[in-house]
N, CA, C and O of each residue as an XYZ file, in Angstrom:
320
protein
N      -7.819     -4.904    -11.216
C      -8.762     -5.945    -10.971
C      -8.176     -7.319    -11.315
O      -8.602     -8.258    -10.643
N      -7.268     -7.577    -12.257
C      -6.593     -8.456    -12.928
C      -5.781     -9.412    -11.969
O      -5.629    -10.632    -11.930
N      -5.358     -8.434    -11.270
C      -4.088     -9.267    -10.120
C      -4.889     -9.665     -8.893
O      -4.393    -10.483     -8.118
N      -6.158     -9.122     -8.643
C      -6.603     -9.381     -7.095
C      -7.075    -10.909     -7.842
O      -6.490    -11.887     -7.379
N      -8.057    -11.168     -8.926
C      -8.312    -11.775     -9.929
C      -7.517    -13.450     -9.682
O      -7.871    -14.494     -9.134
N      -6.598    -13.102    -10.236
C      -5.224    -14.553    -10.315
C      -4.576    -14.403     -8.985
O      -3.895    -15.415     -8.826
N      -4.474    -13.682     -8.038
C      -3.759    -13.777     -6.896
C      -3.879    -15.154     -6.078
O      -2.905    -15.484     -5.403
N      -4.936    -15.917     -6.098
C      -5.196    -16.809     -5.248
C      -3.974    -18.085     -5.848
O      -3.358    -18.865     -5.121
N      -3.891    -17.995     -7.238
C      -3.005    -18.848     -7.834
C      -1.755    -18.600     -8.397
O      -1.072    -19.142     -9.267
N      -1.623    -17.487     -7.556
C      -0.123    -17.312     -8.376
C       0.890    -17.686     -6.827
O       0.699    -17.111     -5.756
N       2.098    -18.914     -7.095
C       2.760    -18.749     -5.922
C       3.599    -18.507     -5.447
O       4.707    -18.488     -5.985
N       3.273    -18.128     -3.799
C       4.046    -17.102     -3.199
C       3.104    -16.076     -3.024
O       3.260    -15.430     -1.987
N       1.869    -15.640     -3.983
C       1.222    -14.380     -3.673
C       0.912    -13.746     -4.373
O       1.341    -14.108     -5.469
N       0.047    -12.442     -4.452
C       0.381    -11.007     -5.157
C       0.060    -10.141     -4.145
O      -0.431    -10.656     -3.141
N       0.267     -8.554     -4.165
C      -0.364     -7.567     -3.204
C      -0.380     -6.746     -4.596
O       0.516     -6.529     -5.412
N      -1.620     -6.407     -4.559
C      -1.801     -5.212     -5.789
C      -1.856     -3.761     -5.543
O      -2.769     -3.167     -4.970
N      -1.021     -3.367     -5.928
C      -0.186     -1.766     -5.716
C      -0.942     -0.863     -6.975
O      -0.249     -0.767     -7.987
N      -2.372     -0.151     -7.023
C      -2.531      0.345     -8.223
C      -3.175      1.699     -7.632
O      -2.991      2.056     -6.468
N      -3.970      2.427     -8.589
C      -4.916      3.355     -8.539
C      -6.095      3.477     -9.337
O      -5.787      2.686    -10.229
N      -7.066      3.843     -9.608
C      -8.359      4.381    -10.701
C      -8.850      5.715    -10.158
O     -10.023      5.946     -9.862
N      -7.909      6.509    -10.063
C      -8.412      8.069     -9.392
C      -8.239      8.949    -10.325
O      -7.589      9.937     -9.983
N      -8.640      8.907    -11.478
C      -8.110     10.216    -12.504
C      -8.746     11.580    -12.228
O      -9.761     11.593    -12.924
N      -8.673     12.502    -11.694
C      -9.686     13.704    -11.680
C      -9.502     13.862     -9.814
O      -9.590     15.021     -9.409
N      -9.317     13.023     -8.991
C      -9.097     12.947     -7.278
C      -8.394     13.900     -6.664
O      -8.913     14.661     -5.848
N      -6.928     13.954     -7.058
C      -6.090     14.874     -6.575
C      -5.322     15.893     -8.212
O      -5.258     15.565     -9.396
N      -4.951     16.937     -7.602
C      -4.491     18.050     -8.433
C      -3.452     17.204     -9.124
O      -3.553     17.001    -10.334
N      -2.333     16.635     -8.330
C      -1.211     15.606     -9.007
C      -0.904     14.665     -8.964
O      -1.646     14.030     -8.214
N       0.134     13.869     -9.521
C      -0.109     12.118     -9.470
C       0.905     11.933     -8.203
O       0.934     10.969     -7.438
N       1.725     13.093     -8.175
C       2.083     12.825     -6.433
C       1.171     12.877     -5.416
O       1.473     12.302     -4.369
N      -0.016     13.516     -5.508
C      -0.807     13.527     -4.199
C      -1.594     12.349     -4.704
O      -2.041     11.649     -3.796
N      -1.838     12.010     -5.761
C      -2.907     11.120     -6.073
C      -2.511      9.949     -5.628
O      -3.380      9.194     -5.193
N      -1.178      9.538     -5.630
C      -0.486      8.204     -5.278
C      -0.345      8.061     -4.122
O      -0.253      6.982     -3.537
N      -0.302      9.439     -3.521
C       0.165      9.432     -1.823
C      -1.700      9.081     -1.395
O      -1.891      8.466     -0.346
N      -2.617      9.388     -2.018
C      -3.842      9.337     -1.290
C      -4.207      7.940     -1.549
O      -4.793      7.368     -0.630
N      -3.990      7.334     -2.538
C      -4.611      6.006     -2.784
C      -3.229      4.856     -2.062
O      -3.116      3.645     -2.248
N      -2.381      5.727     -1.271
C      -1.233      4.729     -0.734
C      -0.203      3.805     -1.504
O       0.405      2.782     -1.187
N      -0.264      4.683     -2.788
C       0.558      3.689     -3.904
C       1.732      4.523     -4.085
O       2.141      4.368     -5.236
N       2.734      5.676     -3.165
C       3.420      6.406     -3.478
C       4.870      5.427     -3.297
O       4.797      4.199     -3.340
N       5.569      5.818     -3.186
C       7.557      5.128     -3.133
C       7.628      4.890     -1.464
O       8.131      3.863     -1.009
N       7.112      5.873     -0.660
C       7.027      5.715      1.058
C       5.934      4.455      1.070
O       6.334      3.408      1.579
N       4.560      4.495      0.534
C       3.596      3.519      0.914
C       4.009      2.388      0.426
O       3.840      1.387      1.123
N       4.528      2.280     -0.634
C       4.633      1.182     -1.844
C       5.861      0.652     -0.697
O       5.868     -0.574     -0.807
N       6.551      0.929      0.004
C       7.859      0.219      0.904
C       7.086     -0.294      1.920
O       6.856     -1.495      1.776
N       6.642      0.181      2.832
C       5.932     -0.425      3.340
C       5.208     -1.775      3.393
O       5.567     -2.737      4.071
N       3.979     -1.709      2.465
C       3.246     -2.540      1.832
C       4.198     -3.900      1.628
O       3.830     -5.043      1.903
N       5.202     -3.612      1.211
C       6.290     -4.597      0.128
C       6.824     -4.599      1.942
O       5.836     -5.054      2.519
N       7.624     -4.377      2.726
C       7.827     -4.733      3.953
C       6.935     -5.485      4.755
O       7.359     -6.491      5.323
N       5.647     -5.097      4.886
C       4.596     -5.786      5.718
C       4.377     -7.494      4.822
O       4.464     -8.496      5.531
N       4.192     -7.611      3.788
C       4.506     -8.828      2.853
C       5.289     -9.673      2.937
O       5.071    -10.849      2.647
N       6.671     -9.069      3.480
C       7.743    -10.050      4.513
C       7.610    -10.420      5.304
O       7.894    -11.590      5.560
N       6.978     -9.400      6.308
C       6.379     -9.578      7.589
C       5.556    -10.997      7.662
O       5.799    -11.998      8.337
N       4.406    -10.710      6.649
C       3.312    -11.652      6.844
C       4.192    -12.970      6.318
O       3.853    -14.024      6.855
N       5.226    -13.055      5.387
C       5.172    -14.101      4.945
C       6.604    -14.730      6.094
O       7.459    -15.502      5.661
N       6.602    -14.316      7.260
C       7.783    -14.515      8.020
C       9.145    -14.750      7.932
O       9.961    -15.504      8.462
N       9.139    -13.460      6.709
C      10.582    -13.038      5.973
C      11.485    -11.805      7.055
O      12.687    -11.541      7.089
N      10.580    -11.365      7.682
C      11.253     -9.589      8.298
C      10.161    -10.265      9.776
O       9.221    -11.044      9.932
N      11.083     -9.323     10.639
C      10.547     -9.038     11.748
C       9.136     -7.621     11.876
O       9.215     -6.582     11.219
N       8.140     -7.887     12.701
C       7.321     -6.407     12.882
C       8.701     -5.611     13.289
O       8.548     -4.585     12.627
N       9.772     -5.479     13.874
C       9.843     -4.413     14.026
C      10.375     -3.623     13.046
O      10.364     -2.393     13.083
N      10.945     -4.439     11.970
C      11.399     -3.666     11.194
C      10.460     -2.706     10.097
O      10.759     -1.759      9.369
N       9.273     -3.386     10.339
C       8.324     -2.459      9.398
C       7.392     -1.380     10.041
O       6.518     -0.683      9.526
N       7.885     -1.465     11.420
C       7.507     -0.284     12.886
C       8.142      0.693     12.227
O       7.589      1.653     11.690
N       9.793      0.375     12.271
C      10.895      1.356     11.928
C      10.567      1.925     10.679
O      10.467      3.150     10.747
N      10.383      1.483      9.652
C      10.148      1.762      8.662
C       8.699      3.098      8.373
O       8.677      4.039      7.580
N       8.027      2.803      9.021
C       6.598      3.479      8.981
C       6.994      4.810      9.912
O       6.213      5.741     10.106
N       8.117      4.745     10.359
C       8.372      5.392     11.531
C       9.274      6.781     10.471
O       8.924      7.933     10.218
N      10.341      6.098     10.129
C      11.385      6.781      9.246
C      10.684      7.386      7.956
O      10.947      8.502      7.509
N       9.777      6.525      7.428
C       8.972      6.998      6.322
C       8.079      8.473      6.331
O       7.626      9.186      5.436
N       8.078      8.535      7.812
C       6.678      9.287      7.689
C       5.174      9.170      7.659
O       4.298     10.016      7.476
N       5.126      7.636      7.934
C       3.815      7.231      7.385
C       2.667      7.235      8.917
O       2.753      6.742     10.042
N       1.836      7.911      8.330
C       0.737      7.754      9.450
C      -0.094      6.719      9.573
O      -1.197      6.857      9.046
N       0.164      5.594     10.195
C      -0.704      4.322     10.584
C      -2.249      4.577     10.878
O      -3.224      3.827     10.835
N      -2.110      5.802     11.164
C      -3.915      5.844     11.717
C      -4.997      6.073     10.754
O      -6.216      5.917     10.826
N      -3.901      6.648      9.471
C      -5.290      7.521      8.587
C      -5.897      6.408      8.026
O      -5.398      5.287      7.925
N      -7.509      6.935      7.500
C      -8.622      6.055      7.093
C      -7.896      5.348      5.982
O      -7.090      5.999      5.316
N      -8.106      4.068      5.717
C      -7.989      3.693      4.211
C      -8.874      3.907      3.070
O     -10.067      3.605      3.075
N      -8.108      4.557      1.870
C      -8.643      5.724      1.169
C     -10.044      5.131      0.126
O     -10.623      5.697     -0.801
N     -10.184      4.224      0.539
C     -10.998      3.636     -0.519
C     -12.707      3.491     -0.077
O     -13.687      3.087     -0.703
N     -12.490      4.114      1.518
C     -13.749      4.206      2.392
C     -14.472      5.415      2.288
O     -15.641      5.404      2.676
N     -13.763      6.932      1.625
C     -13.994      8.409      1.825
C     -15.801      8.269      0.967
O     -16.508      9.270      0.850
């Protein structure tokens, strides 16, 4: 809550990468992979941030989502 919080004033940005799921998934690998905070999502996220800040090209964070494994379509987990 802290970082969405000060984000407006910190510069350059923040994107807050966390979880509050204790009890959600069996392990903190699935738990991280469901709330999108895993090492594949967490690249991403941190890629698209370049993107937006017109550091990286889209395609490189196409490729990326691509190589990762990552499914663009699924719900964002915070809607279930």
């Amino acid at each position: 809550m802290v970082p969405d919080q000060i984000a407006p004033w910190v510069p350059g940005g923040l994107m807050t990468l966390g979880t509050d799921g204790f009890g959600r998934s069996d392990t903190r690998a699935n738990l991280r992979r469901f709330f999108e905070v895993d090492a594949e999502l967490t690249t991403i996220a941190t890629l698209y941030a370049l993107y937006q800040k017109g550091s990286l090209p889209a395609q490189s964070v196409e490729e990326a989502i691509k190589s990762l494994g990552v499914d663009p379509e699924k719900s964002f987990p915070f809607y279930f």
